[in-house]
Coordinates of C-alpha atoms in Angstrom, one line a residue:
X1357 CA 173.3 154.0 157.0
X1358 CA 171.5 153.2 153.9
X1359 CA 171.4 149.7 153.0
X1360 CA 172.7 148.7 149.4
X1361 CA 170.2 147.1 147.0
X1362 CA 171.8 144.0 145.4
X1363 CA 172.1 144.7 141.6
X1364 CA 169.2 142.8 139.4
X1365 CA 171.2 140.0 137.6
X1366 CA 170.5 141.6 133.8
X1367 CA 172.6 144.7 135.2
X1368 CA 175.0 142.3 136.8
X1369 CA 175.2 140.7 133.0
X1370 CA 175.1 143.8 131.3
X1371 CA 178.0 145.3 133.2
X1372 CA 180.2 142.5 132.9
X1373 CA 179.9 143.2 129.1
X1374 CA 181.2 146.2 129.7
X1375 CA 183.9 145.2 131.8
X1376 CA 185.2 142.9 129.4
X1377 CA 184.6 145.5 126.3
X1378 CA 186.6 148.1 128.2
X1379 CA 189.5 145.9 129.4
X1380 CA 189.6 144.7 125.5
X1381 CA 189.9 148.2 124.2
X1382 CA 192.8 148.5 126.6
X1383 CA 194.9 145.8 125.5
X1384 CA 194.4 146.5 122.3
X1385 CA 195.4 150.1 122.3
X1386 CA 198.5 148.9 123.6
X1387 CA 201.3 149.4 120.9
X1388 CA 202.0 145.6 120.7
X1389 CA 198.6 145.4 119.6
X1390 CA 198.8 146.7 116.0
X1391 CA 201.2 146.5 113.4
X1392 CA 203.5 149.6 113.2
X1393 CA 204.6 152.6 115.5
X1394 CA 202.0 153.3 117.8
X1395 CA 198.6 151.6 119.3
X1396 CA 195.2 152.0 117.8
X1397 CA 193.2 154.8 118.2
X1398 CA 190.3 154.4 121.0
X1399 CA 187.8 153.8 118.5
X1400 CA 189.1 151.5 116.6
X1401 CA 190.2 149.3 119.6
X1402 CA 186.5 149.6 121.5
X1403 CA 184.8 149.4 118.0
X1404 CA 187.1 146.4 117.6
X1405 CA 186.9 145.0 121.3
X1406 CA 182.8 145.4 121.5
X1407 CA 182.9 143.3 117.8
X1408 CA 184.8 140.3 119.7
X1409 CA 183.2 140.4 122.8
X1410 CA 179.7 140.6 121.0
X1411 CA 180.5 137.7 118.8
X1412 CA 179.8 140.1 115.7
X1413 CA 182.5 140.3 113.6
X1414 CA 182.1 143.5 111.7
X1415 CA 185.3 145.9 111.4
X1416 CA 187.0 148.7 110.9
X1417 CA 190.5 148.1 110.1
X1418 CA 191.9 145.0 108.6
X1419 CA 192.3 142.2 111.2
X1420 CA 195.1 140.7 109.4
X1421 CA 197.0 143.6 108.5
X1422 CA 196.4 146.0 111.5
X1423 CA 196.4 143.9 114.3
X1424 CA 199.6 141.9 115.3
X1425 CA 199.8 138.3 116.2
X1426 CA 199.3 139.2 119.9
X1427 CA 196.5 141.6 118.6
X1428 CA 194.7 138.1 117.2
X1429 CA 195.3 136.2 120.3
X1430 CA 193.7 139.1 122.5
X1431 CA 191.0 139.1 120.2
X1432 CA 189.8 135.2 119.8
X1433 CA 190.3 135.6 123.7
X1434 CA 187.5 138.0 123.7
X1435 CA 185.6 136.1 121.1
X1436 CA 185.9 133.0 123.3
X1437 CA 185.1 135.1 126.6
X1438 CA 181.6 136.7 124.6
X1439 CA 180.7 133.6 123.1
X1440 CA 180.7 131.3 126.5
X1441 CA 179.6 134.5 129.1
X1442 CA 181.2 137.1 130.8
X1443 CA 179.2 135.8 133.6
X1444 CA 179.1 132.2 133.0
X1445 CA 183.0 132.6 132.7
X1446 CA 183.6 134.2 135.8
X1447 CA 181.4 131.9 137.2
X1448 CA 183.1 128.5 135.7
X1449 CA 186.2 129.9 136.8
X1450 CA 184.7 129.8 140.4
X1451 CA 183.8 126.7 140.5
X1452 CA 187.0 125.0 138.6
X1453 CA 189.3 126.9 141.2
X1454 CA 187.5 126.7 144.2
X1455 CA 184.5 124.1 143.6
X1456 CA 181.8 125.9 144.7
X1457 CA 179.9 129.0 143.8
X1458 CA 178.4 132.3 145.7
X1459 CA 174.8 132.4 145.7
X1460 CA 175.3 135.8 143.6
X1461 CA 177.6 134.0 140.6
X1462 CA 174.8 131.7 140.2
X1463 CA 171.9 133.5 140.2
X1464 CA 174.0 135.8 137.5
X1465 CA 175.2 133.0 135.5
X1466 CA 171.5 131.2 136.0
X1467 CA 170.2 134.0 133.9
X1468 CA 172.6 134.6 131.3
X1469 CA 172.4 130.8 130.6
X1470 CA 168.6 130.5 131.1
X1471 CA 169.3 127.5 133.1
X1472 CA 165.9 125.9 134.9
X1473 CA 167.2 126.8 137.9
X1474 CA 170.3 127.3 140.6
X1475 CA 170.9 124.0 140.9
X1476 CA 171.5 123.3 137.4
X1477 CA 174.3 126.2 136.7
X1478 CA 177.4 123.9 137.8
X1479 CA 176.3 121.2 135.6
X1480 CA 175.4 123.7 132.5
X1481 CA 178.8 125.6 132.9
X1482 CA 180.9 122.4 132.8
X1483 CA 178.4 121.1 130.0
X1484 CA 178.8 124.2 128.3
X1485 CA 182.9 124.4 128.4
X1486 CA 182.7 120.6 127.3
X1487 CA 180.9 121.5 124.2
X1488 CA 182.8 124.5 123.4
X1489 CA 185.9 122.7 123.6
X1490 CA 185.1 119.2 122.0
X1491 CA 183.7 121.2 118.9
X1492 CA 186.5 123.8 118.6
X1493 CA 188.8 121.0 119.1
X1494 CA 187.7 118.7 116.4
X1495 CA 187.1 122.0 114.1
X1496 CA 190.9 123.0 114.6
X1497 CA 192.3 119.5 113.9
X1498 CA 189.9 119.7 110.9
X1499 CA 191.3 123.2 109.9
X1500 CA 194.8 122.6 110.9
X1501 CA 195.0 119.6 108.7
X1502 CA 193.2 121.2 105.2
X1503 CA 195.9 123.6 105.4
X1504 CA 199.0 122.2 105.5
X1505 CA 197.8 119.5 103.2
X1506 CA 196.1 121.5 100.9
X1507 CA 198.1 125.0 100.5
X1508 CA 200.9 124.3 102.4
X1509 CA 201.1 126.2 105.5
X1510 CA 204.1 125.1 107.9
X1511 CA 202.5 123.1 111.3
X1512 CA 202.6 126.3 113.1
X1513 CA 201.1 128.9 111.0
X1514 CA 198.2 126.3 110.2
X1515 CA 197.8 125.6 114.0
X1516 CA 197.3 129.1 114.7
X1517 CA 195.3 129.5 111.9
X1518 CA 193.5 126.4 112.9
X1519 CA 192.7 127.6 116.4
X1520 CA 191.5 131.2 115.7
X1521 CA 189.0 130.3 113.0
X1522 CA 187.4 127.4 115.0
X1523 CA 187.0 129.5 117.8
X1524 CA 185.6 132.4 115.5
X1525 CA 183.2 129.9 113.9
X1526 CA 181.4 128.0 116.8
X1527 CA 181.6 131.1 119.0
X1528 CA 179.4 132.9 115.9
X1529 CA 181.7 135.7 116.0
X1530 CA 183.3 136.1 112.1
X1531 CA 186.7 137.2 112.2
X1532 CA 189.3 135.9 109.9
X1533 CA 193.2 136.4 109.4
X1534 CA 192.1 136.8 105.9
X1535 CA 191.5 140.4 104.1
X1536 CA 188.5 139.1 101.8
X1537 CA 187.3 136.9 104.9
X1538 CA 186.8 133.4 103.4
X1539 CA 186.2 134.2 99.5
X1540 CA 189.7 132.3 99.4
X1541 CA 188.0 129.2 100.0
X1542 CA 184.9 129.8 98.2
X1543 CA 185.3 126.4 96.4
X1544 CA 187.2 124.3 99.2
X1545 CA 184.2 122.2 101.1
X1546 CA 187.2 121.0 103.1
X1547 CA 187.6 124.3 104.8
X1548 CA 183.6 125.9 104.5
X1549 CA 181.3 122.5 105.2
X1550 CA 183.4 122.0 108.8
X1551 CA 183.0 125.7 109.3
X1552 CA 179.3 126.0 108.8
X1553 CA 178.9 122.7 111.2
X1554 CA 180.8 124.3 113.8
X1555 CA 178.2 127.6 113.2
X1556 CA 175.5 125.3 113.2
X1557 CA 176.3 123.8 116.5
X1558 CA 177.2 127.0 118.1
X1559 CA 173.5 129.2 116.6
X1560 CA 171.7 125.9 118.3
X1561 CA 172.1 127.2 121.9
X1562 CA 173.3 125.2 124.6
X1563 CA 169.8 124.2 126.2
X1564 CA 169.1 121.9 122.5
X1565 CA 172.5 120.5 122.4
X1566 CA 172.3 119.2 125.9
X1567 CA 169.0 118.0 125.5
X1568 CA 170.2 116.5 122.0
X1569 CA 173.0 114.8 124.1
X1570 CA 170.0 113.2 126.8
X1571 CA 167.3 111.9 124.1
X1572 CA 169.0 112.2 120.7
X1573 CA 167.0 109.0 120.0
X1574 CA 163.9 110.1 121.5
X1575 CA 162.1 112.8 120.0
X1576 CA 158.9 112.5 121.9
X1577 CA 160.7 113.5 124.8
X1578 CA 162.5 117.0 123.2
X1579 CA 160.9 120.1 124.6
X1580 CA 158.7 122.5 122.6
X1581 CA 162.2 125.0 122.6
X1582 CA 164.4 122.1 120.9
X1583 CA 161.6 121.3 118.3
X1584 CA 161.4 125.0 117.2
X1585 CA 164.9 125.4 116.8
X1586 CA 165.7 122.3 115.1
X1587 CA 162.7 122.9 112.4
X1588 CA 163.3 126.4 112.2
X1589 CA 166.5 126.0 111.5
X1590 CA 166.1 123.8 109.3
X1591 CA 163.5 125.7 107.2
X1592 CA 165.8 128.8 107.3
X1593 CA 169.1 126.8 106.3
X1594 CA 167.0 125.2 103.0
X1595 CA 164.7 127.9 102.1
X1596 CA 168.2 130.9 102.7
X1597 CA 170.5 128.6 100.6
X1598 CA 167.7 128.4 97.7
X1599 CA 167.0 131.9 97.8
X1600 CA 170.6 133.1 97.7
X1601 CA 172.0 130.4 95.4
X1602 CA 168.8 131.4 92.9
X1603 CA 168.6 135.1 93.5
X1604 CA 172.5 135.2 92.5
X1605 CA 173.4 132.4 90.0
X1606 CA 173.8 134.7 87.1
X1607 CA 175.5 137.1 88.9
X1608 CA 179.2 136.4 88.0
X1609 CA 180.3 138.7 90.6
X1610 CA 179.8 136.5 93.0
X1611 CA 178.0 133.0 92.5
X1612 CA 177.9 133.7 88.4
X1613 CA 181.5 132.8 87.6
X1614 CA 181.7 130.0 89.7
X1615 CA 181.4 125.9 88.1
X1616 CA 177.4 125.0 89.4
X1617 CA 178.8 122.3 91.8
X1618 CA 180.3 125.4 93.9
X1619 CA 177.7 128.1 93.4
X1620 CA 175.4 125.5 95.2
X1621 CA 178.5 125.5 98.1
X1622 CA 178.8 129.2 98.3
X1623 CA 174.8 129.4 98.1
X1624 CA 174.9 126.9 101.2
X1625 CA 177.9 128.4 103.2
X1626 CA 176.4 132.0 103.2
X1627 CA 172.5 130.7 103.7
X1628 CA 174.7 129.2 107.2
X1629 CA 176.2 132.9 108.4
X1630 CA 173.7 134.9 108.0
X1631 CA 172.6 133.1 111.1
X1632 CA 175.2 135.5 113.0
X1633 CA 178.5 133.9 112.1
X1634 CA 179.9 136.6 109.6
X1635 CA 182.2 135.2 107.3
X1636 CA 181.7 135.3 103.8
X1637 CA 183.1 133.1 101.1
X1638 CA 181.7 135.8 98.0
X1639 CA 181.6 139.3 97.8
X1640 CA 178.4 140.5 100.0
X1641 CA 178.7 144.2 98.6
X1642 CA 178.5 142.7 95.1
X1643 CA 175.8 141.0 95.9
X1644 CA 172.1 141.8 93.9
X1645 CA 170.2 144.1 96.5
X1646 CA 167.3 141.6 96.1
X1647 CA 169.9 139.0 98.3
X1648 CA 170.9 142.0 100.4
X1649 CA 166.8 142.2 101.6
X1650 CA 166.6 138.3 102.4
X1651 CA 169.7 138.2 104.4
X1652 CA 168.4 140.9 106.3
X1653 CA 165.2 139.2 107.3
X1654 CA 167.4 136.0 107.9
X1655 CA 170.1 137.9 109.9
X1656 CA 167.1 139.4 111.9
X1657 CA 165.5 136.1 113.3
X1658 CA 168.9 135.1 113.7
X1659 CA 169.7 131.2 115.9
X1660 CA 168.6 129.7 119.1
X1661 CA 168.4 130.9 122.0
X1662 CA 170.8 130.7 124.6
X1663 CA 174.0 130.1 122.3
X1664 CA 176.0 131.7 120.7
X1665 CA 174.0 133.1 118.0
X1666 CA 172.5 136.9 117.7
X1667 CA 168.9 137.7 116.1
X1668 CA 165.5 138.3 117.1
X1669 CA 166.5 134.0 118.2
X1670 CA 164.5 131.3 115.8
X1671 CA 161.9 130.7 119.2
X1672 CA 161.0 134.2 119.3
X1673 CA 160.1 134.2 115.1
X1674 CA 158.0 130.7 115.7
X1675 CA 156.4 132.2 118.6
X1676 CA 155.1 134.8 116.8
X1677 CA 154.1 132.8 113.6
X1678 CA 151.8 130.9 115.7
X1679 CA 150.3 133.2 117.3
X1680 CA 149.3 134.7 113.8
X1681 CA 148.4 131.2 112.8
X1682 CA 146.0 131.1 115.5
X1683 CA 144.7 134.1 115.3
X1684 CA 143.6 133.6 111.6
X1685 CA 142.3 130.4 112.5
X1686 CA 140.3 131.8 115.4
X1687 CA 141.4 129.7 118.0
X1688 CA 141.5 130.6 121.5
X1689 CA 144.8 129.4 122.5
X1690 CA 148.1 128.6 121.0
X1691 CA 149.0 125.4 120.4
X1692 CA 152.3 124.1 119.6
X1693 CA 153.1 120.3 119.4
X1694 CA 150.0 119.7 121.3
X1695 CA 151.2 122.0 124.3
X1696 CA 149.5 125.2 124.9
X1697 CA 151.7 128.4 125.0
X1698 CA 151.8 130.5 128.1
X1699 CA 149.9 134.1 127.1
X1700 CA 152.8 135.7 129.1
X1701 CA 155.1 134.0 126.4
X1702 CA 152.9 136.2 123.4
X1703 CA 154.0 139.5 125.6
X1704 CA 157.6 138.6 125.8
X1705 CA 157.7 138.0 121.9
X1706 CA 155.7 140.5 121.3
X1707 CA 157.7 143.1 123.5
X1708 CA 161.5 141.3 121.8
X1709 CA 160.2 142.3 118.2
X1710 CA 158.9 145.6 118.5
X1711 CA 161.9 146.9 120.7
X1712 CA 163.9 145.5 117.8
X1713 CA 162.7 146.6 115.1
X1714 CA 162.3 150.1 116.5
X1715 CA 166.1 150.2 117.7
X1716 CA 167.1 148.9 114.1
X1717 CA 164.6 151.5 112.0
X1718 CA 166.3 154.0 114.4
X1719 CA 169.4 153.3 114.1
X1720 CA 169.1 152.8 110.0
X1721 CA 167.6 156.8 110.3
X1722 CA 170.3 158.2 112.2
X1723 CA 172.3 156.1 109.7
X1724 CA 171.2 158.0 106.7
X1725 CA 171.5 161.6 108.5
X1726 CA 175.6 160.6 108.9
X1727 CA 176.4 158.8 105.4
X1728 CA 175.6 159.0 101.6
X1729 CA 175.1 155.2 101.7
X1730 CA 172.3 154.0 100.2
X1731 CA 169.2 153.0 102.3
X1732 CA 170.0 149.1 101.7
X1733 CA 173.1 149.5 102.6
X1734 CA 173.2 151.3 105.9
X1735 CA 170.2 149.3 106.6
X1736 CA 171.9 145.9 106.3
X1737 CA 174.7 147.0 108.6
X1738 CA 172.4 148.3 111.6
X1739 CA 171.0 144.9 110.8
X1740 CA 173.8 142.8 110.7
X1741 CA 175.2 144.7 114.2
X1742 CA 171.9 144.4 116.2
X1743 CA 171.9 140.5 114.9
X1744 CA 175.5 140.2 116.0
X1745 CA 176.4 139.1 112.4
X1746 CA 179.3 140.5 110.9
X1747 CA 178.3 140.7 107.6
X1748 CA 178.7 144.0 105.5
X1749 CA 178.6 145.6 102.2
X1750 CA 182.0 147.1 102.7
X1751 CA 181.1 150.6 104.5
X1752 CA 181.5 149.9 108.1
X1753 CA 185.2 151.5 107.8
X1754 CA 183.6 154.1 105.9
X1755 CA 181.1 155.4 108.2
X1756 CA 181.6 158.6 110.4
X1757 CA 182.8 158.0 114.1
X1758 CA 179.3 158.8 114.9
X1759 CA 178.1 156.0 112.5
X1760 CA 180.4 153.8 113.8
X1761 CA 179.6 154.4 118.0
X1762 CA 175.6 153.6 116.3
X1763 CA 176.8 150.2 115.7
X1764 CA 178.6 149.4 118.5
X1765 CA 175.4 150.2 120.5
X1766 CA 173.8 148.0 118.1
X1767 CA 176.3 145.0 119.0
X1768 CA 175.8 145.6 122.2
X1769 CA 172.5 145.7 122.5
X1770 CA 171.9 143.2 120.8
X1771 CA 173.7 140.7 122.1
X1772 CA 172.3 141.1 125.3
X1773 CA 169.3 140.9 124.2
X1774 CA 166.3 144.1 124.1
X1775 CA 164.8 142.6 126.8
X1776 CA 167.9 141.8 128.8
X1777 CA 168.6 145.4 128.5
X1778 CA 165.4 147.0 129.3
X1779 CA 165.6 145.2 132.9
X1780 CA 169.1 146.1 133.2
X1781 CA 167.8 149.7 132.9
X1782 CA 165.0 149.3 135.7
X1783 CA 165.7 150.3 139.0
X1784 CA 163.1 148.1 140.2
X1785 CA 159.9 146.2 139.5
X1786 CA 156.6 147.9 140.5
X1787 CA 153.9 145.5 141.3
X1788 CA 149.9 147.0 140.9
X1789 CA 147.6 146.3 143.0
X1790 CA 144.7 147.1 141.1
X1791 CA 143.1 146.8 137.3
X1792 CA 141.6 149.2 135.8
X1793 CA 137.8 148.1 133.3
X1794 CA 138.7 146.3 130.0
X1795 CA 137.9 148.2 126.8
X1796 CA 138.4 146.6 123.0
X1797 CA 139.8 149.4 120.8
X1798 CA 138.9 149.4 116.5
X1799 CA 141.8 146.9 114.9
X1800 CA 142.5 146.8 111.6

């Protein structure tokens, strides 16, 4: 009898995406799941279901309109389920219920946490739910709060509303129960400065928050990851809110006819999603095509790793800036914060940017063989569905089924990550035993 080969954990991961995806577009094709006679047709639902369970965001029907109120709660239940794991869920449920997990759920949720090691996964997966629930707490009250106060919504409806957008925000995901998204609230820092924390927070990653949590008042001891994420993300936050609140001041369909106090607001809020949350308080498809470019390259390098966030991942961009920085230099090694970097860590970067950018320039081409959209456009949603985003100009609906299934691979892929993926695929490793002579080819 032939003896079966335990699954490699990035499968394990990758199916339980697939799991959850499938048993979303289920439900949601279930009558009760949209608004009028009938369910939702298979697309829509898995286009829908891969969206939430990929923390994306993008659509192709109305969420408010199309999707009834047990439509939303199946959906932020996916959002939820995405943002914290498949894995990592099934494996919290383990050890909540019973107290103890298989060596399999661990080495599964191990890798889909990038925790240091088996030992650790108990303590991350309680640290984790802990976050997840003290910041979509707070964010709800926050939420639940601004809207009855400020536009009146009775307790219930601004509970609900309350919940679903503070699990949408720190999970990174972008759904609303609004049409335009957030443009409603364009001017409200009451409703968009507690959203863009909770995004914040979530795009992070777990391993910076917890080590936040152990030496918040000891920087010398952070970790060469948490020091690249914080000042990355700090250099993307300023430099993507000057850019976009510059690039569209005088543009009065979106920033232009607004009072300067909240064009700087609206600059800020959207500089915050394009790191993969996917609301938007102005009109991105009336955005100048200038903006369109730079949230592109922002959406691309996306949050930290680990999190909740989508993108190349903020490490992954600093990686490779360094090594650039060194090369030009001519230095031998990379240095960062006076620790060398491992060479293998230059071949994993290396190997995470070109597989992206050739799945996103591929996806962009067979883009443009299935629509008229312009280049920009199509380009920014291949973009914005790779970097689990959300964003859109307004054609996603528009696109041919075909167009659409090309961005659900997209959001797929890229939440699990190119790499993540490519292992998933391999049947197994294949060690050499040998080297072959070194030969220096012409660069440049």
């Amino acid at each position: 009898m032939q003896r079966v080969r335990p699954r490699h954990p990035a499968q394990v991961i990758a199916l339980g995406f697939v799991g959850a995806i499938l048993a979303g577009t289920a439900v949601l094709m279930l009558p009760i799941s949209r608004q009028g006679p009938g369910g939702a047709t298979f697309l829509e639902a898995l286009f829908t279901a891969t969206s939430a369970v990929c923390v994306t965001g993008l659509i192709v029907v109305d969420t408010p309109v199309y999707w009834t109120t047990f439509g939303h709660v199946v959906i932020m239940v996916l959002i939820q389920l995405g943002g914290f794991g498949v894995m990592s869920f099934g494996a919290l449920l383990g050890v909540l219920m019973a107290g103890r997990l298989g060596l399999r759920a661990r080495i599964s949720a191990a890798a889909e946490t990038k925790s240091a090691g088996f030992g650790d996964v108990r303590r991350v997966l309680l640290g984790v739910l802990k976050i997840s629930l003290i910041t979509e707490t707070v964010l709800a009250v926050i939420l639940t709060l601004r809207f009855i106060t400020g536009y009146g919504y009775p307790p219930g409806e601004a509970l609900w509303h309350g919940v679903f957008h503070s699990v949408s925000s720190f999970n990174n995901a972008g759904f609303a129960l609004y049409s335009d998204s957030l443009m409603g609230f364009v001017a409200d820092p009451w409703i968009c400065l507690p959203i863009a924390a909770a995004v914040i927070v979530g795009g992070l990653g777990f391993p910076v928050l917890f080590e936040l949590a152990r030496h918040y008042r000891r920087p010398i001891h952070w970790s060469m990851n948490t020091k690249l994420v914080l000042m990355g993300s700090a250099i993307l936050l300023a430099g993507g809110t000057v850019f976009i609140t510059a690039v569209e001041w005088t543009n009065r369909a979106t920033l232009g006819a607004l009072d300067p106090g909240t064009r700087v607001l609206a600059g800020f809020f959207q500089s915050v999603i394009t790191r993969t949350a996917g609301f938007n308080s102005i009109d991105i498809g009336q955005m100048n095509p200038v903006s369109w470019l730079g949230i592109d390259i922002m959406m691309f390098i996306g949050g930290g790793p680990a999190g909740t966030a989508g993108g190349l991942k903020i490490t992954t961009f600093a990686v490779l800036y360094f090594i650039l920085y060194t090369e030009i230099r001519g230095e031998a090694a990379v240095n960062i914060f006076g620790k060398r970097l491992s060479r293998s860590v230059h071949r994993q970067a290396m190997t995470v940017v070109l597989l992206a950018i050739a799945l996103v320039v591929t996806a962009t081409m067979a883009l443009m063989f299935l629509s008229d959209a312009g280049m920009e456009k199509l380009l920014f949603e291949a973009v914005s569905a790779f970097a689990t985003v959300g964003l859109s100009t307004g054609i996603t609906a528009s696109l041919p089924p075909a167009g659409q299934v090309i961005l659900i691979i997209l959001m797929f892929v890229g939440r699990l990550g190119p790499v993540t993926l490519a292992s998933a695929l391999a049947l197994r490793s294949r060690p050499i035993l040998y080297e072959f002579p070194k030969e220096r080819p012409l660069i440049g």
